[in-house]
Tab-separated table of N, CA and C in Angstrom:
chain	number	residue	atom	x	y	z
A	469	UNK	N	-162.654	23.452	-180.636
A	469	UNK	CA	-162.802	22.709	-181.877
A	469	UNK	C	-164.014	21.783	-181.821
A	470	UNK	N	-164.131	21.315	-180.797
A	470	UNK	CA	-165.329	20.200	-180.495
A	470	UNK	C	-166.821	20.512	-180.787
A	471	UNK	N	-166.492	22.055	-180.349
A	471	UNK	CA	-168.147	22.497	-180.582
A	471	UNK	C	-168.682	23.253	-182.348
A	472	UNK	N	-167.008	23.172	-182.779
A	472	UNK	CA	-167.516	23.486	-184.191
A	472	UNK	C	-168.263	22.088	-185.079
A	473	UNK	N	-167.594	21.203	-184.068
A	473	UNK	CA	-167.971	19.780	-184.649
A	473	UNK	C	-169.544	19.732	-184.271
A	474	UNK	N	-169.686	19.928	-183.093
A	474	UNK	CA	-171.001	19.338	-182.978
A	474	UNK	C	-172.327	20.008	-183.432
A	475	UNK	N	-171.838	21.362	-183.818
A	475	UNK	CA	-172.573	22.330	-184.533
A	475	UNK	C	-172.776	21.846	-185.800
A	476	UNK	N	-172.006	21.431	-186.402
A	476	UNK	CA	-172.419	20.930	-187.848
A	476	UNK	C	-172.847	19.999	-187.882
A	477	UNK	N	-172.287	19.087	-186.725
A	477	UNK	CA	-173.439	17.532	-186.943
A	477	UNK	C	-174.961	17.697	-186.674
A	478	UNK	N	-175.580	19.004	-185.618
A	478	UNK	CA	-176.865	19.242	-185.538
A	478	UNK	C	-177.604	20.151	-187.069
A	479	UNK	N	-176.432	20.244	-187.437
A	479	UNK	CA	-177.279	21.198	-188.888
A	479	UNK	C	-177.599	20.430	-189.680
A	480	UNK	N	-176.697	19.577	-189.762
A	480	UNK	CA	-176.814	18.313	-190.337
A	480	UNK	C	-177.830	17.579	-190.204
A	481	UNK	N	-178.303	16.998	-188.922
A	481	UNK	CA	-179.228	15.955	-188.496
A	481	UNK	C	-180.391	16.664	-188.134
A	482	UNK	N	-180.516	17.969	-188.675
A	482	UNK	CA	-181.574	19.087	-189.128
A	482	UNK	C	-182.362	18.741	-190.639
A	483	UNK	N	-181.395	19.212	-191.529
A	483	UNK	CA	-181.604	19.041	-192.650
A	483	UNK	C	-181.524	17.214	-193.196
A	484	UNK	N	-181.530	16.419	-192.387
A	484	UNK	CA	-181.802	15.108	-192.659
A	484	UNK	C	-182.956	15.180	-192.328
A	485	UNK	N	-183.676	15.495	-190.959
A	485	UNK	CA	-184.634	15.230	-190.419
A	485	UNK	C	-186.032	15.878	-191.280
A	486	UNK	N	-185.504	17.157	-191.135
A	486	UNK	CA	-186.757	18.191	-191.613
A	486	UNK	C	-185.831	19.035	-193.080
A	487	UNK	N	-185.721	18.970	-194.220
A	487	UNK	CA	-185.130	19.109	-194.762
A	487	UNK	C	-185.923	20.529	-195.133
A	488	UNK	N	-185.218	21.343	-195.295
A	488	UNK	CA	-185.344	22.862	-196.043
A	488	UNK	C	-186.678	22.933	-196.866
A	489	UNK	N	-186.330	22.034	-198.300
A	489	UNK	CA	-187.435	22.518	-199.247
A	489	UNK	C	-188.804	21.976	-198.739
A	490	UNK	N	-188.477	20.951	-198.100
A	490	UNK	CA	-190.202	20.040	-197.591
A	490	UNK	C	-190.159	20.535	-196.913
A	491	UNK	N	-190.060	21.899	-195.550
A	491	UNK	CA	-190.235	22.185	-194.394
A	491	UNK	C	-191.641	23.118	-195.289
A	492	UNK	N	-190.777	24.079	-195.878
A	492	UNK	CA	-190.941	25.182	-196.588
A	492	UNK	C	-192.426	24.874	-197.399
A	493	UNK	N	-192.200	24.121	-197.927
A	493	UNK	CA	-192.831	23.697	-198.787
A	493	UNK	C	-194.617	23.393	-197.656
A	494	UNK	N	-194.444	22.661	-196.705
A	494	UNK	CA	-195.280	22.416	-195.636
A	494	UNK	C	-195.959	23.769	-195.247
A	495	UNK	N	-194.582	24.232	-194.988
A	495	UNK	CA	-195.415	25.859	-194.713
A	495	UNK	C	-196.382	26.941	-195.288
A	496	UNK	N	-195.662	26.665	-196.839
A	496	UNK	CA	-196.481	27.234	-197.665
A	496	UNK	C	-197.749	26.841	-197.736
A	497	UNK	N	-198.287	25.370	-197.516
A	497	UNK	CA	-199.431	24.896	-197.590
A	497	UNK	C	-200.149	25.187	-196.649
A	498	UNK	N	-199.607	25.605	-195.636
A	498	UNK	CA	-200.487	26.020	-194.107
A	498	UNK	C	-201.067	27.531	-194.289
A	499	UNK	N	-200.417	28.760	-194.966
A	499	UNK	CA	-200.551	29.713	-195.340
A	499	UNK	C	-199.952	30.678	-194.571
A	500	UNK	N	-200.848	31.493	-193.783
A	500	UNK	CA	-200.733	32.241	-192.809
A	500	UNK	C	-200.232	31.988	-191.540
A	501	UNK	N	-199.247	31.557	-191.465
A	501	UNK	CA	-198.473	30.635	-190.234
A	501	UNK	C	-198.164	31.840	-189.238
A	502	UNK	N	-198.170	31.450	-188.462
A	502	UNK	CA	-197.827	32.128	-186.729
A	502	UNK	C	-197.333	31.191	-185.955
A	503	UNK	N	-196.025	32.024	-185.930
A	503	UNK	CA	-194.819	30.719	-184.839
A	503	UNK	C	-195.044	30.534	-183.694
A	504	UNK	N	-196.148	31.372	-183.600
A	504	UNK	CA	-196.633	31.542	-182.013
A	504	UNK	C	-197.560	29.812	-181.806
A	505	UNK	N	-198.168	29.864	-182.899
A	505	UNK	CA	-198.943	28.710	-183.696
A	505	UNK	C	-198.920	27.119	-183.029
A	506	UNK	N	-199.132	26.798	-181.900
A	506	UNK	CA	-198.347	25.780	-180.856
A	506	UNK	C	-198.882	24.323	-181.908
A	507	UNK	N	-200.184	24.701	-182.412
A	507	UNK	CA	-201.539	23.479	-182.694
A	507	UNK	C	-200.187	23.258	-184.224
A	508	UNK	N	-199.784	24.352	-184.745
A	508	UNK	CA	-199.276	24.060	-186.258
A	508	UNK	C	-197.898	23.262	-186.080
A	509	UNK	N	-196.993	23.771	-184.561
A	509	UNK	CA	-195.699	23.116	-184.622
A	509	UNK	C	-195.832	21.438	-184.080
A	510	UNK	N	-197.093	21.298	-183.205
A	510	UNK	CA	-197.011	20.117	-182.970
A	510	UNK	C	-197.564	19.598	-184.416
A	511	UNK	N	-198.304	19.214	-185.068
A	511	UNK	CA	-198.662	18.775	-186.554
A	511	UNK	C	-197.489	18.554	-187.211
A	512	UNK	N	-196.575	19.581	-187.122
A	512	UNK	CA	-195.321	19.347	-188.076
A	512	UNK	C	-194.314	18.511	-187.276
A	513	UNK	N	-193.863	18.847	-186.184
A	513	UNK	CA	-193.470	17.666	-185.503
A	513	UNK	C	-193.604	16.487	-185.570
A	514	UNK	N	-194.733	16.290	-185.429
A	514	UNK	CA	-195.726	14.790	-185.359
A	514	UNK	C	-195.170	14.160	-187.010
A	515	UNK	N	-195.526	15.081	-187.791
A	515	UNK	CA	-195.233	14.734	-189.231
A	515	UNK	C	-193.823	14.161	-189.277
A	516	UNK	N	-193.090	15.297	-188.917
A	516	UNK	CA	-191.097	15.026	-189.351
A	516	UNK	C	-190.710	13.983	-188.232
A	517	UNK	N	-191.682	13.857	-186.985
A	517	UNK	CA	-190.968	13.029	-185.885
A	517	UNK	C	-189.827	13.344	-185.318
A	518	UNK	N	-190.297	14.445	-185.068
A	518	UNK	CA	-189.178	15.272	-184.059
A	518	UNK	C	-189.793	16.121	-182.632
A	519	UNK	N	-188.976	16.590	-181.940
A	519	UNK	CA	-189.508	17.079	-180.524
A	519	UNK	C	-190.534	18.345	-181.352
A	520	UNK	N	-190.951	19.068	-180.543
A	520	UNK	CA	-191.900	20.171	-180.733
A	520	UNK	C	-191.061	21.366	-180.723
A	521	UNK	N	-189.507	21.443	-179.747
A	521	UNK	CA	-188.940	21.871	-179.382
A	521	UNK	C	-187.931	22.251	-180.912
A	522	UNK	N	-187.361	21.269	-181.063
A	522	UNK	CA	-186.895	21.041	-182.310
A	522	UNK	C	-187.013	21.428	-183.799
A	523	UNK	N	-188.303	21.291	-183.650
A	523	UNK	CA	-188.970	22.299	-184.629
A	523	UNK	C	-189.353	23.634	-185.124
A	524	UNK	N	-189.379	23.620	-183.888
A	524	UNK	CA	-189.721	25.478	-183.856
A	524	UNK	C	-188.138	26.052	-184.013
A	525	UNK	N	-187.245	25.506	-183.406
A	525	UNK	CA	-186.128	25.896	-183.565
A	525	UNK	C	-185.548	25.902	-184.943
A	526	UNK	N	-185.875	24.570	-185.269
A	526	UNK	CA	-185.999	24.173	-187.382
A	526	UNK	C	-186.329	25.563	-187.921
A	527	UNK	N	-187.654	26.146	-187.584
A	527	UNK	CA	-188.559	26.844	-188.395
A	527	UNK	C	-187.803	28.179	-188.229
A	528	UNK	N	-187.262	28.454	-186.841
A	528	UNK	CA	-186.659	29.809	-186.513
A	528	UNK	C	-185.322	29.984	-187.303
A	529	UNK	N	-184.857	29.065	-187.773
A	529	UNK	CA	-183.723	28.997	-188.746
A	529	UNK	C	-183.875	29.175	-189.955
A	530	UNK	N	-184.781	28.807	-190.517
A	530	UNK	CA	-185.398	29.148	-191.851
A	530	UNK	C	-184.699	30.274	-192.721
A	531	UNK	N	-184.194	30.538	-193.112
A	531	UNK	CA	-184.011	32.071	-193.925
A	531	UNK	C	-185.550	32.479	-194.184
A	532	UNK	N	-186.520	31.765	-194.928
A	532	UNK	CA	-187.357	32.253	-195.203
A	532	UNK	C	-188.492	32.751	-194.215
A	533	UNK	N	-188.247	32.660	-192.773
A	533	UNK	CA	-189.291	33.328	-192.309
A	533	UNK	C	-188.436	34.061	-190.875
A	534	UNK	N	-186.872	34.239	-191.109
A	534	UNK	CA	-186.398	35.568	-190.627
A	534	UNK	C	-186.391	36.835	-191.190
Protein backbone atom coordinates (compact mmCIF):
# COMPACT_ATOMS: atom_id res chain seq x y z
CA UNK A 1 0.00 0.00 0.00
CA UNK A 2 2.85 2.39 0.89
CA UNK A 3 4.31 2.41 -2.44
CA UNK A 4 1.00 3.18 -4.13
CA UNK A 5 1.23 6.17 -1.86
CA UNK A 6 4.43 7.28 -2.66
CA UNK A 7 3.92 6.88 -6.32
CA UNK A 8 1.34 9.39 -6.43
CA UNK A 9 2.96 11.80 -4.21
CA UNK A 10 6.02 11.80 -6.91
CA UNK A 11 3.47 12.36 -9.81
CA UNK A 12 2.29 14.78 -7.97
CA UNK A 13 5.41 16.78 -6.96
CA UNK A 14 6.08 16.24 -10.83
CA UNK A 15 3.34 18.04 -12.11
CA UNK A 16 3.78 20.81 -9.35
CA UNK A 17 7.27 21.16 -10.25
CA UNK A 18 7.38 20.90 -14.07
CA UNK A 19 3.83 20.95 -14.97
CA UNK A 20 2.63 19.16 -18.30
CA UNK A 21 1.42 22.11 -20.43
CA UNK A 22 4.63 24.48 -19.61
CA UNK A 23 6.98 21.46 -20.01
CA UNK A 24 5.43 20.89 -23.41
CA UNK A 25 4.98 24.02 -24.23
CA UNK A 26 9.07 24.65 -23.54
CA UNK A 27 9.59 21.94 -25.79
CA UNK A 28 7.80 23.05 -28.50
CA UNK A 29 9.86 26.20 -28.46
CA UNK A 30 13.15 24.28 -28.60
CA UNK A 31 11.91 22.42 -31.79
CA UNK A 32 13.80 19.56 -32.81
CA UNK A 33 14.58 18.14 -29.39
CA UNK A 34 16.81 15.04 -28.81
CA UNK A 35 16.58 13.43 -25.36
CA UNK A 36 19.84 12.46 -25.96
CA UNK A 37 20.17 16.46 -25.84
CA UNK A 38 22.29 16.72 -22.31
CA UNK A 39 22.99 20.92 -23.14
CA UNK A 40 18.75 21.07 -23.58
CA UNK A 41 17.93 18.95 -20.23
CA UNK A 42 20.28 20.88 -18.19
CA UNK A 43 18.59 24.46 -19.48
CA UNK A 44 15.30 23.01 -18.53
CA UNK A 45 16.33 21.87 -15.29
CA UNK A 46 18.07 24.98 -14.44
CA UNK A 47 14.73 26.66 -15.54
CA UNK A 48 12.08 24.28 -13.42
CA UNK A 49 14.89 23.85 -10.61
CA UNK A 50 15.05 20.45 -10.54
CA UNK A 51 17.88 17.65 -10.75
CA UNK A 52 18.91 16.96 -14.46
CA UNK A 53 18.02 13.53 -13.50
CA UNK A 54 14.54 14.43 -12.80
CA UNK A 55 13.88 15.86 -15.77
CA UNK A 56 14.68 13.72 -18.23
CA UNK A 57 12.67 11.35 -16.37
CA UNK A 58 9.74 14.33 -16.44
CA UNK A 59 10.28 14.42 -20.24
CA UNK A 60 10.35 10.44 -20.62
CA UNK A 61 6.86 10.50 -19.16
CA UNK A 62 5.43 12.85 -21.38
CA UNK A 63 2.71 11.14 -23.48
CA UNK A 64 3.73 13.47 -26.01
CA UNK A 65 7.10 12.36 -26.84
CA UNK A 66 6.46 8.43 -26.19
Amino acid sequence: MRGGIEKEANIFAMELLMPRELLLADLDKIGNFDIEDNTTIKKLAKRYRVSEAVMFYRICTLDHWT
